[in-house]
CSV table of C-alpha atoms in Angstrom, one decimal:
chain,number,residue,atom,x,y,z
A,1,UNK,CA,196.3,76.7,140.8
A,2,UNK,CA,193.4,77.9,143.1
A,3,UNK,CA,190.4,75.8,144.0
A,4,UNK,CA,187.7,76.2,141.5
A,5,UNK,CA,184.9,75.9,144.4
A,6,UNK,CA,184.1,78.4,146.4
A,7,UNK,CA,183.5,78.9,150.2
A,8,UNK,CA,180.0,78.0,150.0
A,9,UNK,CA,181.0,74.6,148.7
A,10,UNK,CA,178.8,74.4,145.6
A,11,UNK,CA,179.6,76.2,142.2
A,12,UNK,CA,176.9,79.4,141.5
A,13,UNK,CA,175.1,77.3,139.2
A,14,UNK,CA,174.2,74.9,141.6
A,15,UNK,CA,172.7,77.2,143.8
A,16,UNK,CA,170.9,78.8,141.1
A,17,UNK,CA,169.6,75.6,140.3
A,18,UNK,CA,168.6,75.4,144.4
A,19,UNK,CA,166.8,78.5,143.6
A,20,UNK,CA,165.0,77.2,140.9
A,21,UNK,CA,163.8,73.5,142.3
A,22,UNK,CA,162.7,75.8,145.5
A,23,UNK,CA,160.6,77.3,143.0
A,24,UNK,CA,158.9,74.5,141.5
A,25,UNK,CA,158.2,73.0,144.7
A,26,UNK,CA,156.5,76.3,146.1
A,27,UNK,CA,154.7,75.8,142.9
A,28,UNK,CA,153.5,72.0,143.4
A,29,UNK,CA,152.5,73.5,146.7
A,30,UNK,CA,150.1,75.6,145.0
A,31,UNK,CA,148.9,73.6,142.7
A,32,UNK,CA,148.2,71.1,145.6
A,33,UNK,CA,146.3,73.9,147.3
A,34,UNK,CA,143.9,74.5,144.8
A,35,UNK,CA,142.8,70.9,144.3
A,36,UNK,CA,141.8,70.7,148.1
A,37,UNK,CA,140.2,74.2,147.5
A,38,UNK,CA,138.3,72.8,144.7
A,39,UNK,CA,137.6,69.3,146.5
A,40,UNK,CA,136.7,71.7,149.2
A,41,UNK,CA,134.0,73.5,147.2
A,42,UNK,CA,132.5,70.2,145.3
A,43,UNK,CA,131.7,69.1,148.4
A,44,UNK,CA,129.2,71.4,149.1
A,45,UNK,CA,126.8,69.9,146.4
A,46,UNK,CA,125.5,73.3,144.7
A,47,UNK,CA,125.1,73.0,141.2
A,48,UNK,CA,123.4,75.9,140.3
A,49,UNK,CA,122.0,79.2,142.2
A,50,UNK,CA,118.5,77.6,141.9
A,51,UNK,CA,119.4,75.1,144.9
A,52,UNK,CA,119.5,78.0,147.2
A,53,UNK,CA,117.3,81.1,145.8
A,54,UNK,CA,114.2,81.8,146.4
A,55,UNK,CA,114.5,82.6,149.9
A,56,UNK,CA,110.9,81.8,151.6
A,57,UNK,CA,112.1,81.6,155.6
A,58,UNK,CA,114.1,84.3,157.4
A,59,UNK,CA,116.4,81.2,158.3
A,60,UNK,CA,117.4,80.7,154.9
A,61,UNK,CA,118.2,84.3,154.7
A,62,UNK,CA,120.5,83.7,157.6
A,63,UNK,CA,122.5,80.8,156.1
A,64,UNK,CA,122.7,82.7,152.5
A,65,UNK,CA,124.2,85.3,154.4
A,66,UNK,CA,126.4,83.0,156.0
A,67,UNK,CA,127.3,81.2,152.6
A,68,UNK,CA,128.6,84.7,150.7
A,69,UNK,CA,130.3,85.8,153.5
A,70,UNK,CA,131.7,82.0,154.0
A,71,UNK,CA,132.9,81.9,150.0
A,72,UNK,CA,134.5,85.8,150.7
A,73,UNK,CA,136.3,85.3,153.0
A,74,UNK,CA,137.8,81.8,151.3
A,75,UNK,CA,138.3,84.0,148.3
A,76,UNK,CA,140.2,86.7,149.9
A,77,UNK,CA,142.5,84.4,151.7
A,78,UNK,CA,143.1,82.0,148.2
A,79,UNK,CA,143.7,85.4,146.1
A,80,UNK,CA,146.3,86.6,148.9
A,81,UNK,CA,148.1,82.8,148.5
A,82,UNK,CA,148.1,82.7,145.0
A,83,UNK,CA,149.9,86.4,144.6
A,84,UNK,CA,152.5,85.2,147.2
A,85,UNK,CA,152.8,82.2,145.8
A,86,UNK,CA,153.3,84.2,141.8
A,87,UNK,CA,156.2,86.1,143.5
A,88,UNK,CA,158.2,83.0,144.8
A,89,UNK,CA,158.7,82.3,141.1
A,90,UNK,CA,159.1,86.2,140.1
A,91,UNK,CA,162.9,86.7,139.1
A,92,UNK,CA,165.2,87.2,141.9
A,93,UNK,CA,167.6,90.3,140.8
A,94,UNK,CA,170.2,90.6,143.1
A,95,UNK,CA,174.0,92.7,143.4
A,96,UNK,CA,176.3,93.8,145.6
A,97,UNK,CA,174.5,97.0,146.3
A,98,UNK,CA,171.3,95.3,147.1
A,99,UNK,CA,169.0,97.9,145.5
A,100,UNK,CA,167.0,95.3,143.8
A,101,UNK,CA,166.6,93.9,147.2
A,102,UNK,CA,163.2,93.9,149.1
A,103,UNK,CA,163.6,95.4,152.4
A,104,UNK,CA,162.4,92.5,154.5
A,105,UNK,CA,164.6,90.6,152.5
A,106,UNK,CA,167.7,92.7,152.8
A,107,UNK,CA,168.9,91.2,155.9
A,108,UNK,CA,169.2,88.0,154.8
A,109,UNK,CA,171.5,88.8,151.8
A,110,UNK,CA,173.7,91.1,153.5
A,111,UNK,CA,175.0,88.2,156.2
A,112,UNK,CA,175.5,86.1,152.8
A,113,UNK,CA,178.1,89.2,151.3
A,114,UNK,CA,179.9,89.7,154.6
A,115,UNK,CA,180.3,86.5,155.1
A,116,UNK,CA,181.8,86.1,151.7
A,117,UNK,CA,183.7,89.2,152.1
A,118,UNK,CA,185.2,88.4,155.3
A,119,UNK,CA,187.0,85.1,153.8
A,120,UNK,CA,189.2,88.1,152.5
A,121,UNK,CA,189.2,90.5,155.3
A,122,UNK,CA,186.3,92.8,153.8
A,123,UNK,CA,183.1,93.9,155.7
A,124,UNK,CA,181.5,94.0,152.3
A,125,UNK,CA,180.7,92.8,148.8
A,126,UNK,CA,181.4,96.0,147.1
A,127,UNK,CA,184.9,96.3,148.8
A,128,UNK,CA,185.3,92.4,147.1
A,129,UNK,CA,184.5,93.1,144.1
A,130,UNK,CA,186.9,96.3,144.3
A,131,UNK,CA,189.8,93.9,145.7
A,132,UNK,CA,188.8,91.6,142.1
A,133,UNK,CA,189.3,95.1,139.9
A,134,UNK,CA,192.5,95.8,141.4
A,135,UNK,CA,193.9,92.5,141.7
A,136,UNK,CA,193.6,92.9,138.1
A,137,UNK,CA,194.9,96.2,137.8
A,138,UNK,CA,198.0,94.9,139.4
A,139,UNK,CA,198.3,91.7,137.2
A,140,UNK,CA,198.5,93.9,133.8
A,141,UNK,CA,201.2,95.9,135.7
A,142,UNK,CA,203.1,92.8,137.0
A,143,UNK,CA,206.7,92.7,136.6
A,144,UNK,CA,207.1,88.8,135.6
A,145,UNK,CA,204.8,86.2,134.0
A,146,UNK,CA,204.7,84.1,137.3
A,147,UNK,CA,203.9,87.0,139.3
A,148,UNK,CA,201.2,87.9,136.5
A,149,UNK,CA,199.6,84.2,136.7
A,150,UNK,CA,199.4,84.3,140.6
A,151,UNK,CA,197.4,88.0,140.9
A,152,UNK,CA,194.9,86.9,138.4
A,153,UNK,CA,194.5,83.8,139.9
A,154,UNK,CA,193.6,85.4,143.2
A,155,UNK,CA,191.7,88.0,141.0
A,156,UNK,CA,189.6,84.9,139.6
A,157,UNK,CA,189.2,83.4,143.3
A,158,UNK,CA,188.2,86.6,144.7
A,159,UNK,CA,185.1,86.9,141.9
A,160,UNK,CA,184.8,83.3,141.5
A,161,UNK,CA,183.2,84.6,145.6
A,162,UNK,CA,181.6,87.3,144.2
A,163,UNK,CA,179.3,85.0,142.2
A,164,UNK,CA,178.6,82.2,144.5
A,165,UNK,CA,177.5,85.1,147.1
A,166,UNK,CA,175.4,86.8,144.5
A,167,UNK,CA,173.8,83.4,143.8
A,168,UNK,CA,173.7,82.5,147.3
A,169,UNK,CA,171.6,85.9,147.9
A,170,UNK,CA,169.2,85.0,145.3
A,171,UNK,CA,168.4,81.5,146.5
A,172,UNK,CA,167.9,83.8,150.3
A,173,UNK,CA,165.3,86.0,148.2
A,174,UNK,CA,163.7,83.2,147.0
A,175,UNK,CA,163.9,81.2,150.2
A,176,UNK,CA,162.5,84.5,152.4
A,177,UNK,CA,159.7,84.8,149.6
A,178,UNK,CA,158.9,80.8,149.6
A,179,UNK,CA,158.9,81.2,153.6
A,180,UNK,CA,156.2,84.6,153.7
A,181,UNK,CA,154.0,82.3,151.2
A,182,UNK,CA,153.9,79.1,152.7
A,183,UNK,CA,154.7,79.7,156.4
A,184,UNK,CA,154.3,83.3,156.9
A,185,UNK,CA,151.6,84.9,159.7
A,186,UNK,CA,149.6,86.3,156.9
A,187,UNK,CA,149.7,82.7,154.7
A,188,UNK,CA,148.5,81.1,158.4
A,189,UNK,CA,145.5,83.9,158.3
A,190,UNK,CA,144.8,82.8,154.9
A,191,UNK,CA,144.9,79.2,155.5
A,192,UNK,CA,142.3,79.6,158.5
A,193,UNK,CA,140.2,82.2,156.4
A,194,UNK,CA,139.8,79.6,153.5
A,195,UNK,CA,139.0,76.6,155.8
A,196,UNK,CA,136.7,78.5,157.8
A,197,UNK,CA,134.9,79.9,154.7
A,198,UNK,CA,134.4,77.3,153.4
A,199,UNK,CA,133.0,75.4,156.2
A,200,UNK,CA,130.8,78.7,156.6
A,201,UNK,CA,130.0,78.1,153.1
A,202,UNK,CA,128.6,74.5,153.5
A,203,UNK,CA,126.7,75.1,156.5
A,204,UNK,CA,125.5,78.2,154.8
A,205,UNK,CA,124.3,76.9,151.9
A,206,UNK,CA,122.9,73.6,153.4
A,207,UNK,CA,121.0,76.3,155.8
A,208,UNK,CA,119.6,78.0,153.1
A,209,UNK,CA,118.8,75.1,150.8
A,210,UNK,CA,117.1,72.5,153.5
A,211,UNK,CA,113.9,74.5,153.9
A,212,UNK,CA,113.2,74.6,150.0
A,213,UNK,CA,111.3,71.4,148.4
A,214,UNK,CA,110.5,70.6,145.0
A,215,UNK,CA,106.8,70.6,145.0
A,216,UNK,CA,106.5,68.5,142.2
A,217,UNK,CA,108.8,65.8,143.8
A,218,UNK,CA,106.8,65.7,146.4
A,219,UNK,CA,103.3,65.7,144.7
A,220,UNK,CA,104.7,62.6,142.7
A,221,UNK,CA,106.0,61.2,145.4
A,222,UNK,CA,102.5,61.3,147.5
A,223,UNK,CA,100.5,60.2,144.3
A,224,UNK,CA,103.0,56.8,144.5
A,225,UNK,CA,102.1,56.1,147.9
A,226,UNK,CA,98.5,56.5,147.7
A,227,UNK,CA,98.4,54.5,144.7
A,228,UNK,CA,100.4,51.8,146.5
A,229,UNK,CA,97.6,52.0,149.4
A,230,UNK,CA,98.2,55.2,151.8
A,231,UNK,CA,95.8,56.2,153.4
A,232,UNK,CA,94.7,59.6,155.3
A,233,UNK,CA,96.3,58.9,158.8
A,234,UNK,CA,99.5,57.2,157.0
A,235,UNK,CA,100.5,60.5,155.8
A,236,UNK,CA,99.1,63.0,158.4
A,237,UNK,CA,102.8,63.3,159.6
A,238,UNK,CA,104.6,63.7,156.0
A,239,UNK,CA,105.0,66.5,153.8
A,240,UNK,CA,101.6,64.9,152.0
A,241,UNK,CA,99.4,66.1,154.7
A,242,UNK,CA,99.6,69.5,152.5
A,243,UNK,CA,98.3,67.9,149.6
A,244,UNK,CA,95.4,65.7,150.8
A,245,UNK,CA,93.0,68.1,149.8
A,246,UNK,CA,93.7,69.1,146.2
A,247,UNK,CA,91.0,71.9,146.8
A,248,UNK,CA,89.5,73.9,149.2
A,249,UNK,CA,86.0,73.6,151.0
A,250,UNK,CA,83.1,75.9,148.7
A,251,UNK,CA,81.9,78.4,150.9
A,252,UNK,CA,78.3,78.2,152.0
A,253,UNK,CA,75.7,79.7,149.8
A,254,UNK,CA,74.1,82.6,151.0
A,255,UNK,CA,70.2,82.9,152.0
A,256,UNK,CA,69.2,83.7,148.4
A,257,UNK,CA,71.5,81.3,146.7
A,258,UNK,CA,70.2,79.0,148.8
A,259,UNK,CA,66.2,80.1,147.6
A,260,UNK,CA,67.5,80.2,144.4
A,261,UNK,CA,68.6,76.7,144.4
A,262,UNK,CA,65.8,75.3,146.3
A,263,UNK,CA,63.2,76.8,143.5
A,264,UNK,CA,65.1,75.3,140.5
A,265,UNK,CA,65.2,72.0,142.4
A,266,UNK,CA,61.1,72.6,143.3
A,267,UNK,CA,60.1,74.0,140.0
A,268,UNK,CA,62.0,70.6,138.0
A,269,UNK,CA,60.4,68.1,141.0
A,270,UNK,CA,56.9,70.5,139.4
A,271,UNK,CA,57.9,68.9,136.1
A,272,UNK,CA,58.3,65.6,136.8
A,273,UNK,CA,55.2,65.5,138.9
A,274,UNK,CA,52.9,66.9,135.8
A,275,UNK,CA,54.5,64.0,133.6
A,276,UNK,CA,53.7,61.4,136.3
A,277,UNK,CA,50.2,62.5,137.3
A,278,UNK,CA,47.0,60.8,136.4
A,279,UNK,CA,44.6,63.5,137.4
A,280,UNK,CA,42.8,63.4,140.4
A,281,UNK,CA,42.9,59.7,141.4
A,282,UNK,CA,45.6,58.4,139.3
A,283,UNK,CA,46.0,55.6,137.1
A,284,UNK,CA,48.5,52.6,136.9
A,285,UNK,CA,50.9,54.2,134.7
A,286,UNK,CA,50.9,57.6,136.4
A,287,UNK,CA,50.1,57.0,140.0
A,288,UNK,CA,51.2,60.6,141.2
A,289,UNK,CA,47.5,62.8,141.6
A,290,UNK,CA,46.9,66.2,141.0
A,291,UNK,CA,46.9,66.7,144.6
A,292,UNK,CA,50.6,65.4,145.0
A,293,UNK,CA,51.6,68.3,142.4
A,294,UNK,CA,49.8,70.7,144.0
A,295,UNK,CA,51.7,70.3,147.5
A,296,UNK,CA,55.2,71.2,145.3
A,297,UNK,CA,53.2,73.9,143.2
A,298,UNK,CA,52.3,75.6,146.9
A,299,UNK,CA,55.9,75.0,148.0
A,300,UNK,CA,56.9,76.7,144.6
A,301,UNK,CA,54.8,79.8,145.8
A,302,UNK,CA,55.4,80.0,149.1
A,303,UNK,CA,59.0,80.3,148.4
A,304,UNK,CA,58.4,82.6,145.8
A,305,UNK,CA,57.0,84.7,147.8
A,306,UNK,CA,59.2,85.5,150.5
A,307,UNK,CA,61.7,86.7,147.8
């Protein structure tokens, strides 16, 4: 009766199920990852493209620049983690002539079949599963029962080995791929690509969005404070030093606006005067004279002339 354990001291399916919890804590791992990614990103406070674009300084052009190349380079590095991370839980196929086998993790699995196939003097896996086959062989061929019961007994030993090293070089694929996603130098790249992205990001972004204000916020803004008793040099410092003056100076009139004006003020005042004379001395209702009129009537013409 041969021990029903192998040399590894755990059956093949517990190591495939070794395998498989590796798996799904590779896969927590990720899943952990991209809640910090996302916490990462929330952080930043952008909403919408609006809080950043239009551009009006070349500083906020800057810090755009700085936020896309920030949210890349955190993209690159999270897309190169998340396809190492999808190959952990890729199916690990695995036999003795390791042609299933990726090269980096070739080296791993072959110490797990020699070491198996030295328990029974073999320098490999292949030569043990040929020592199985003619164990066998031998045990049809047997001369006695007994002698028949022990050969397949070793025969079931020998591949009872066979398996738990198979399995054992799965859960090594699976461990190599785990390590290469999680600890690997290109995962470490990737981990300092997404954290410095994203602090590229923020800074970027909080660059590009600082100089930008809501001109409506502020106009409401400055209409509370004047109506709550701001005055002029109370907000000469403050963005509503831009909106004391709702409109800009007029501009001078020129010389013959200026006649033009003058003689439509004149030629009214002419008016007036007519209604409010009382001929040449006046009266009590009208005490304007003729002469008074006549002093804005020569006005009248001597402006008129020099048109």
């Amino acid at each position: 009766m041969t021990d029903t354990v192998p040399s590894g001291g755990r059956s093949p399916e517990e190591v495939r199920a070794l395998a498989d919890s590796l798996r799904s804590r590779v896969d927590l791992f990720g899943k952990g990852l991209a809640a910090l990614a996302t916490v990462g990103t929330g952080a930043v406070g952008l909403t919408r493209i609006g809080d950043v674009f239009p551009l009006s300084t070349w500083g906020s052009w800057v810090g755009a620049a700085a936020a896309v190349l920030g949210l890349l380079a955190a993209g690159i590095g999270a897309v190169f983690i998340a396809t190492q991370l999808m190959q952990v839980g890729d199916a690990a196929v695995v036999d003795s002539s390791l042609d299933g086998v990726a090269e980096q993790d070739r080296a791993n699995v072959r110490r797990v079949f020699v070491a198996a196939a030295r328990r029974f003097g073999y320098e490999s896996l292949p030569g043990l599963e040929e020592r199985e086959r003619a164990l066998r062989q031998s045990a049809s061929r047997a001369s006695s029962t007994s002698e028949a019961e022990r050969r397949t007994a070793l025969a079931d030993e020998v591949k009872l080995e066979v398996e738990q090293a198979l399995a054992r070089g799965q859960l090594a694929v699976v461990r190599g791929r785990a390590t290469r996603a999680v600890t690997g130098g290109w995962a470490q790249a990737s981990y300092v690509a997404i954290l410095v992205g994203l602090v590229v990001f923020a800074l970027g972004a909080d660059a590009a969005s600082s100089p930008r204000t809501d001109k409506i916020s502020v106009a409401q803004a400055c209409a509370e404070a004047r109506t709550a008793g701001a005055v002029g040099p109370d907000l000469e410092d403050s963005a509503c030093a831009a909106t004391q003056k709702s409109t800009p100076d007029p501009e001078p009139p020129t010389a013959g606006e200026a006649r033009h004006q003058l003689l439509a003020s004149l030629t009214e005042a002419s008016g007036d005067c007519q209604e409010l004379s009382g001929g040449p001395r006046g009266t009590g209702d009208r005490p304007l004279t003729d002469a008074d009129c006549q002093v804005i009537d020569e006005a009248i013409a001597a402006l008129a002339g020099r048109r």
